[in-house]
mmCIF file of C-alpha atoms and ligand atoms in Angstrom:
data_model
loop_
_atom_site.group_PDB
_atom_site.id
_atom_site.type_symbol
_atom_site.label_atom_id
_atom_site.label_comp_id
_atom_site.label_asym_id
_atom_site.label_seq_id
_atom_site.Cartn_x
_atom_site.Cartn_y
_atom_site.Cartn_z
ATOM 1 C CA MET R 292 82.014 106.248 35.850
ATOM 2 C CA ALA R 293 81.595 110.019 36.090
ATOM 3 C CA THR R 294 82.605 111.529 39.438
ATOM 4 C CA VAL R 295 80.887 114.388 41.300
ATOM 5 C CA LEU R 296 83.623 116.688 40.028
ATOM 6 C CA ASP R 297 83.036 115.551 36.414
ATOM 7 C CA ASP R 298 79.296 116.276 36.754
ATOM 8 C CA ILE R 299 79.900 119.705 38.262
ATOM 9 C CA ILE R 300 82.280 120.625 35.452
ATOM 10 C CA LEU R 301 79.829 119.466 32.793
ATOM 11 C CA GLY R 302 77.254 121.908 34.183
ATOM 12 C CA VAL R 303 79.851 124.655 34.563
ATOM 13 C CA ARG R 304 80.788 124.325 30.887
ATOM 14 C CA GLU R 305 77.132 124.511 29.783
ATOM 15 C CA ASP R 306 76.491 127.618 31.904
ATOM 16 C CA LEU R 307 79.693 129.163 30.595
ATOM 17 C CA GLU R 308 78.576 128.739 26.974
ATOM 18 C CA ASP R 309 75.275 130.466 27.855
ATOM 19 C CA ARG R 310 77.068 133.462 29.341
ATOM 20 C CA ARG R 311 79.468 133.597 26.395
ATOM 21 C CA ARG R 312 76.467 133.956 24.080
ATOM 22 C CA HIS R 313 75.303 137.015 26.059
ATOM 23 C CA ILE R 314 78.648 138.726 26.614
ATOM 24 C CA SER R 315 81.422 137.929 24.177
ATOM 25 C CA ALA R 316 84.867 136.800 25.310
ATOM 26 C CA PRO R 317 86.611 139.949 23.960
ATOM 27 C CA GLU R 318 84.134 142.117 25.836
ATOM 28 C CA VAL R 319 84.710 140.327 29.152
ATOM 29 C CA ALA R 320 88.472 140.480 28.565
ATOM 30 C CA ARG R 321 88.210 144.249 27.989
ATOM 31 C CA HIS R 322 86.238 144.703 31.249
ATOM 32 C CA ALA R 323 88.829 142.629 33.095
ATOM 33 C CA ARG R 324 91.651 144.862 31.905
ATOM 34 C CA GLU R 325 89.717 148.064 32.687
ATOM 35 C CA THR R 326 88.919 147.085 36.278
ATOM 36 C CA ALA R 327 90.926 148.631 39.134
ATOM 37 C CA PRO R 328 94.059 146.522 39.812
ATOM 38 C CA ALA R 329 93.721 143.356 41.867
ATOM 39 C CA LEU R 330 94.654 143.515 45.548
ATOM 40 C CA ASP R 331 97.930 141.842 46.503
ATOM 41 C CA ALA R 332 96.518 138.733 48.126
ATOM 42 C CA LEU R 333 99.902 137.070 48.607
ATOM 43 C CA ALA R 334 101.116 140.029 50.659
ATOM 44 C CA ALA R 335 98.000 139.728 52.830
ATOM 45 C CA PHE R 336 98.623 136.012 53.399
ATOM 46 C CA ARG R 337 102.320 136.553 54.089
ATOM 47 C CA ALA R 338 101.813 139.359 56.590
ATOM 48 C CA ASP R 339 102.998 138.682 60.139
ATOM 49 C CA GLY R 340 100.430 137.555 62.654
ATOM 50 C CA PRO R 341 98.186 134.620 63.438
ATOM 51 C CA VAL R 342 96.625 132.158 61.008
ATOM 52 C CA LYS R 343 94.859 133.732 58.044
ATOM 53 C CA VAL R 344 91.219 132.797 57.562
ATOM 54 C CA ILE R 345 89.522 132.693 54.176
ATOM 55 C CA SER R 346 85.838 132.891 55.023
ATOM 56 C CA GLU R 347 83.380 131.506 52.521
ATOM 57 C CA VAL R 348 79.958 132.574 51.279
ATOM 58 C CA LYS R 349 78.379 129.151 50.741
ATOM 59 C CA ARG R 350 74.641 128.473 50.460
ATOM 60 C CA ARG R 351 74.606 124.790 49.654
ATOM 61 C CA SER R 352 76.886 122.004 48.532
ATOM 62 C CA PRO R 353 76.826 118.592 46.896
ATOM 63 C CA SER R 354 77.968 116.977 50.146
ATOM 64 C CA LYS R 355 75.585 118.677 52.587
ATOM 65 C CA GLY R 356 72.684 120.081 50.528
ATOM 66 C CA ASP R 357 71.183 123.358 51.817
ATOM 67 C CA LEU R 358 73.371 125.079 54.401
ATOM 68 C CA ALA R 359 72.132 128.685 54.699
ATOM 69 C CA THR R 360 69.913 130.999 52.640
ATOM 70 C CA ILE R 361 72.302 134.002 52.828
ATOM 71 C CA PRO R 362 69.862 136.647 51.562
ATOM 72 C CA ASP R 363 72.542 139.336 51.896
ATOM 73 C CA PRO R 364 76.049 138.068 51.002
ATOM 74 C CA ALA R 365 77.418 141.602 51.421
ATOM 75 C CA GLU R 366 76.342 141.667 55.065
ATOM 76 C CA LEU R 367 77.839 138.232 55.704
ATOM 77 C CA ALA R 368 81.121 139.246 54.077
ATOM 78 C CA ALA R 369 81.260 142.456 56.115
ATOM 79 C CA ALA R 370 80.839 140.380 59.292
ATOM 80 C CA TYR R 371 83.691 138.129 58.171
ATOM 81 C CA GLU R 372 85.904 141.155 57.551
ATOM 82 C CA GLN R 373 85.052 142.613 60.982
ATOM 83 C CA GLY R 374 85.918 139.261 62.534
ATOM 84 C CA GLY R 375 89.416 139.476 61.042
ATOM 85 C CA ALA R 376 89.169 137.398 57.853
ATOM 86 C CA THR R 377 92.116 137.863 55.510
ATOM 87 C CA ALA R 378 90.060 137.091 52.397
ATOM 88 C CA ILE R 379 86.507 136.241 51.404
ATOM 89 C CA SER R 380 85.693 133.255 49.208
ATOM 90 C CA VAL R 381 82.524 133.513 47.143
ATOM 91 C CA LEU R 382 81.229 130.302 45.609
ATOM 92 C CA THR R 383 79.778 131.500 42.307
ATOM 93 C CA GLU R 384 78.739 128.119 40.865
ATOM 94 C CA GLN R 385 74.951 128.144 40.569
ATOM 95 C CA ARG R 386 73.648 124.615 40.048
ATOM 96 C CA ARG R 387 75.212 122.855 43.038
ATOM 97 C CA PHE R 388 76.182 125.743 45.328
ATOM 98 C CA GLY R 389 73.461 128.365 44.708
ATOM 99 C CA GLY R 390 76.008 131.097 44.015
ATOM 100 C CA SER R 391 76.300 133.709 41.285
ATOM 101 C CA ILE R 392 78.412 136.499 39.873
ATOM 102 C CA ALA R 393 75.920 138.877 41.505
ATOM 103 C CA ASP R 394 77.148 137.563 44.885
ATOM 104 C CA LEU R 395 80.684 138.477 43.854
ATOM 105 C CA ASP R 396 79.574 142.021 42.949
ATOM 106 C CA ALA R 397 77.705 142.434 46.240
ATOM 107 C CA VAL R 398 80.647 141.212 48.289
ATOM 108 C CA ARG R 399 83.173 143.299 46.353
ATOM 109 C CA ALA R 400 81.142 146.404 47.138
ATOM 110 C CA SER R 401 81.106 145.647 50.869
ATOM 111 C CA VAL R 402 84.674 144.622 51.789
ATOM 112 C CA ARG R 403 88.194 145.901 51.185
ATOM 113 C CA ILE R 404 90.062 142.623 51.678
ATOM 114 C CA PRO R 405 91.033 140.226 48.839
ATOM 115 C CA LEU R 406 88.206 138.311 47.203
ATOM 116 C CA LEU R 407 88.405 134.748 45.896
ATOM 117 C CA ARG R 408 86.062 133.671 43.122
ATOM 118 C CA LYS R 409 85.558 130.038 44.102
ATOM 119 C CA ASP R 410 84.374 128.166 41.044
ATOM 120 C CA PHE R 411 85.461 125.421 38.723
ATOM 121 C CA MET R 412 87.753 127.259 36.338
ATOM 122 C CA VAL R 413 88.294 125.684 32.938
ATOM 123 C CA ASP R 414 88.505 128.685 30.622
ATOM 124 C CA HIS R 415 90.064 132.167 30.343
ATOM 125 C CA TYR R 416 86.546 133.577 30.127
ATOM 126 C CA GLN R 417 85.810 132.706 33.778
ATOM 127 C CA ILE R 418 89.053 134.318 34.947
ATOM 128 C CA ASP R 419 88.305 137.486 32.962
ATOM 129 C CA GLU R 420 84.821 137.501 34.456
ATOM 130 C CA ALA R 421 86.249 137.087 37.941
ATOM 131 C CA ARG R 422 88.591 140.044 37.461
ATOM 132 C CA ALA R 423 85.915 142.175 35.789
ATOM 133 C CA HIS R 424 83.731 141.643 38.877
ATOM 134 C CA GLY R 425 86.467 142.542 41.342
ATOM 135 C CA ALA R 426 87.968 139.190 42.345
ATOM 136 C CA ASP R 427 91.661 139.182 43.267
ATOM 137 C CA ILE R 428 92.104 135.414 43.582
ATOM 138 C CA ILE R 429 90.844 132.515 41.504
ATOM 139 C CA LEU R 430 90.756 128.825 42.333
ATOM 140 C CA LEU R 431 92.506 126.268 40.144
ATOM 141 C CA ILE R 432 91.641 122.689 41.076
ATOM 142 C CA VAL R 433 94.517 120.498 39.916
ATOM 143 C CA ALA R 434 92.278 117.397 39.749
ATOM 144 C CA ALA R 435 90.072 119.160 37.198
ATOM 145 C CA LEU R 436 92.820 120.301 34.803
ATOM 146 C CA ASP R 437 95.507 118.698 32.675
ATOM 147 C CA ASP R 438 99.019 120.161 32.898
ATOM 148 C CA VAL R 439 98.650 122.321 29.791
ATOM 149 C CA LEU R 440 95.385 123.911 30.930
ATOM 150 C CA LEU R 441 96.616 124.309 34.503
ATOM 151 C CA ARG R 442 99.659 126.240 33.289
ATOM 152 C CA ASP R 443 97.646 128.255 30.776
ATOM 153 C CA LEU R 444 95.005 129.345 33.330
ATOM 154 C CA PHE R 445 97.665 130.038 35.954
ATOM 155 C CA GLN R 446 99.552 132.274 33.514
ATOM 156 C CA HIS R 447 96.386 134.073 32.478
ATOM 157 C CA ALA R 448 95.490 134.866 36.090
ATOM 158 C CA THR R 449 99.042 136.069 36.721
ATOM 159 C CA GLU R 450 98.933 138.318 33.647
ATOM 160 C CA LEU R 451 95.789 139.920 35.058
ATOM 161 C CA GLY R 452 97.620 140.602 38.326
ATOM 162 C CA MET R 453 95.586 137.978 40.183
ATOM 163 C CA THR R 454 96.713 135.261 42.578
ATOM 164 C CA ALA R 455 95.779 131.639 41.922
ATOM 165 C CA LEU R 456 94.901 129.381 44.819
ATOM 166 C CA VAL R 457 96.055 126.045 43.403
ATOM 167 C CA GLU R 458 94.142 123.250 45.094
ATOM 168 C CA THR R 459 95.541 119.764 45.597
ATOM 169 C CA HIS R 460 94.506 116.510 47.228
ATOM 170 C CA ASP R 461 97.546 114.205 46.899
ATOM 171 C CA GLU R 462 101.327 114.271 46.392
ATOM 172 C CA PRO R 463 101.331 114.148 42.573
ATOM 173 C CA GLU R 464 98.926 117.105 42.546
ATOM 174 C CA ILE R 465 101.250 119.060 44.846
ATOM 175 C CA ASP R 466 104.115 118.361 42.448
ATOM 176 C CA ARG R 467 101.951 119.643 39.577
ATOM 177 C CA ALA R 468 101.108 122.795 41.560
ATOM 178 C CA LEU R 469 104.817 123.357 42.229
ATOM 179 C CA ALA R 470 105.625 122.814 38.549
ATOM 180 C CA VAL R 471 103.611 125.941 37.647
ATOM 181 C CA ASP R 472 105.296 127.803 40.503
ATOM 182 C CA ALA R 473 102.109 128.225 42.534
ATOM 183 C CA GLN R 474 102.692 130.381 45.616
ATOM 184 C CA LEU R 475 99.305 129.835 47.263
ATOM 185 C CA ILE R 476 98.757 126.097 47.578
ATOM 186 C CA GLY R 477 95.637 124.541 49.059
ATOM 187 C CA VAL R 478 95.240 121.029 50.380
ATOM 188 C CA ASN R 479 91.565 120.147 50.260
ATOM 189 C CA ALA R 480 90.569 117.621 52.909
ATOM 190 C CA ARG R 481 87.513 116.881 50.769
ATOM 191 C CA ASN R 482 88.013 114.461 47.917
ATOM 192 C CA LEU R 483 85.991 116.110 45.147
ATOM 193 C CA LYS R 484 85.438 112.792 43.412
ATOM 194 C CA THR R 485 83.919 110.955 46.415
ATOM 195 C CA LEU R 486 83.156 113.893 48.796
ATOM 196 C CA ASP R 487 84.902 112.050 51.662
ATOM 197 C CA VAL R 488 86.641 114.403 54.119
ATOM 198 C CA ASP R 489 90.007 113.416 55.611
ATOM 199 C CA ARG R 490 91.213 115.944 58.199
ATOM 200 C CA GLY R 491 94.513 114.106 58.533
ATOM 201 C CA LEU R 492 95.462 114.686 54.900
ATOM 202 C CA PHE R 493 96.924 118.171 55.373
ATOM 203 C CA ALA R 494 99.464 116.954 57.955
ATOM 204 C CA GLU R 495 100.537 114.168 55.559
ATOM 205 C CA LEU R 496 100.953 116.447 52.536
ATOM 206 C CA ALA R 497 102.121 119.759 54.024
ATOM 207 C CA PRO R 498 105.820 118.732 54.304
ATOM 208 C CA ARG R 499 105.897 118.371 50.512
ATOM 209 C CA VAL R 500 105.027 122.078 50.094
ATOM 210 C CA PRO R 501 108.132 124.289 50.489
ATOM 211 C CA ALA R 502 107.970 126.616 53.489
ATOM 212 C CA ASP R 503 108.211 129.718 51.297
ATOM 213 C CA ARG R 504 104.759 128.955 49.845
ATOM 214 C CA VAL R 505 101.502 129.882 51.542
ATOM 215 C CA ARG R 506 99.913 126.615 52.718
ATOM 216 C CA VAL R 507 96.139 126.622 52.939
ATOM 217 C CA ALA R 508 94.122 123.903 54.688
ATOM 218 C CA GLU R 509 90.685 123.659 53.092
ATOM 219 C CA SER R 510 87.340 122.092 54.031
ATOM 220 C CA GLY R 511 85.822 120.271 56.967
ATOM 221 C CA ILE R 512 87.001 122.788 59.576
ATOM 222 C CA ARG R 513 84.481 122.746 62.436
ATOM 223 C CA ASN R 514 85.956 124.803 65.268
ATOM 224 C CA PRO R 515 89.033 126.603 66.673
ATOM 225 C CA GLN R 516 90.604 123.271 67.674
ATOM 226 C CA ASP R 517 90.589 122.117 64.035
ATOM 227 C CA VAL R 518 92.254 125.402 63.066
ATOM 228 C CA ALA R 519 94.854 124.995 65.825
ATOM 229 C CA ASP R 520 95.568 121.437 64.633
ATOM 230 C CA TYR R 521 96.096 122.669 61.080
ATOM 231 C CA VAL R 522 98.388 125.467 62.261
ATOM 232 C CA ALA R 523 100.413 122.919 64.245
ATOM 233 C CA ALA R 524 100.704 120.867 61.044
ATOM 234 C CA GLY R 525 102.063 123.870 59.114
ATOM 235 C CA ALA R 526 99.023 125.741 57.776
ATOM 236 C CA ASP R 527 99.450 129.461 57.138
ATOM 237 C CA ALA R 528 95.784 129.834 56.263
ATOM 238 C CA VAL R 529 92.508 127.941 56.472
ATOM 239 C CA LEU R 530 89.469 128.077 54.215
ATOM 240 C CA VAL R 531 86.171 127.692 56.062
ATOM 241 C CA GLY R 532 82.636 127.556 54.692
ATOM 242 C CA GLU R 533 79.988 125.456 56.403
ATOM 243 C CA ALA R 534 81.015 126.145 60.024
ATOM 244 C CA LEU R 535 80.782 129.900 59.416
ATOM 245 C CA VAL R 536 77.503 130.023 57.481
ATOM 246 C CA THR R 537 75.669 127.695 59.874
ATOM 247 C CA GLY R 538 77.016 129.024 63.192
ATOM 248 C CA GLY R 539 74.734 132.061 63.635
ATOM 249 C CA ASP R 540 77.446 134.605 64.505
ATOM 250 C CA PRO R 541 79.956 134.727 61.648
ATOM 251 C CA ARG R 542 81.931 137.657 63.043
ATOM 252 C CA SER R 543 82.736 135.975 66.364
ATOM 253 C CA ALA R 544 83.196 132.610 64.674
ATOM 254 C CA VAL R 545 86.013 133.997 62.520
ATOM 255 C CA ARG R 546 87.528 135.847 65.473
ATOM 256 C CA THR R 547 87.408 132.762 67.697
ATOM 257 C CA MET R 548 89.067 130.629 65.043
ATOM 258 C CA ILE R 549 91.921 133.133 64.757
ATOM 259 C CA GLU R 550 92.300 133.602 68.519
ATOM 260 C CA GLY R 551 92.039 129.877 69.199
ATOM 261 C CA SER R 552 95.007 129.154 66.997
ATOM 262 C CA ARG R 553 97.481 131.432 68.836
HETATM 263 O O1 LIG M 1110 81.511 121.397 49.659
HETATM 264 C C1 LIG M 1110 81.285 120.468 48.887
HETATM 265 O O2 LIG M 1110 80.470 119.546 49.113
HETATM 266 C C2 LIG M 1110 82.005 120.379 47.564
HETATM 267 C C3 LIG M 1110 81.741 119.326 46.725
HETATM 268 C C4 LIG M 1110 82.356 119.235 45.496
HETATM 269 C C5 LIG M 1110 83.240 120.204 45.080
HETATM 270 C C6 LIG M 1110 83.540 121.279 45.934
HETATM 271 C C7 LIG M 1110 82.918 121.370 47.168
HETATM 272 N N1 LIG M 1110 83.175 122.418 48.008
HETATM 273 C C8 LIG M 1110 84.004 123.513 47.680
HETATM 274 C C9 LIG M 1110 84.983 123.794 48.734
HETATM 275 O O3 LIG M 1110 86.142 123.696 48.476
HETATM 276 C C10 LIG M 1110 84.487 124.147 50.101
HETATM 277 O O4 LIG M 1110 83.352 124.931 49.978
HETATM 278 C C11 LIG M 1110 85.469 124.887 50.979
HETATM 279 O O5 LIG M 1110 86.699 124.263 51.053
HETATM 280 C C12 LIG M 1110 84.873 125.031 52.398
HETATM 281 O O6 LIG M 1110 84.540 123.752 52.891
HETATM 282 P P1 LIG M 1110 83.691 123.580 54.218
HETATM 283 O O7 LIG M 1110 84.319 124.413 55.288
HETATM 284 O O8 LIG M 1110 83.734 122.124 54.520
HETATM 285 O O9 LIG M 1110 82.314 124.060 53.910
#
């Protein structure tokens, strides 16, 4: 039976073919190479100081439906940056998350910190697009890729000077992330096949990720206590969406999460 992740990727591939008909792959690749160099996201995550927060622009989701309208993603991202976010994640998938490449452009124009294009990457074209629109980081979901494609997309991002956030959900996926030499490794508490969230998963899996890698706890983070728990379990960074877009004061929410983890 098809999983939620399978369905999302089916739609992503259809939308990708549409865009490819409008702007050819060589053209997007040329734009990607002509764009100002990507910011060094790894350096930002490895800098001294408290936990790093990746703050997400997220309108809706398969698990929760509508979360926030976010009429001005640039304003939201600026609030995140003022609150002390290390990076901004922009969900660009349209069908299930209500995002777009236009959101990426708007956010890029409003912040100076590294930008993650959060989407379901299956093709060089999407990585070129991400770079051409100012993203510094792309997401690679191990569960969505075979080893050959994972390595190929990882190498392509690296060649463009980008950082890949390689997302895992179990031990074999961590081993696959390590096999491509991923430096930024996410453990998603949300199972993308069932949408169940397990906040205890990070603590179980983190010891398998070498300490010289940046360990990111993703999803289901509700408050500063959750962040503190993840830091105690070895997280260098957390990725937060829903709690920030629904809380009403994104700037203080980011700041409180950082302060609460000290
Ligand atoms: O959020 C979902 O329901 C979802 C479902 C299927 C695939 C991906 C999904 N989310 C993407 C993310 O990874 C999250 O937006 C991100 O980790 C933030 O999660 P949260 O803080 O729980 O909003």
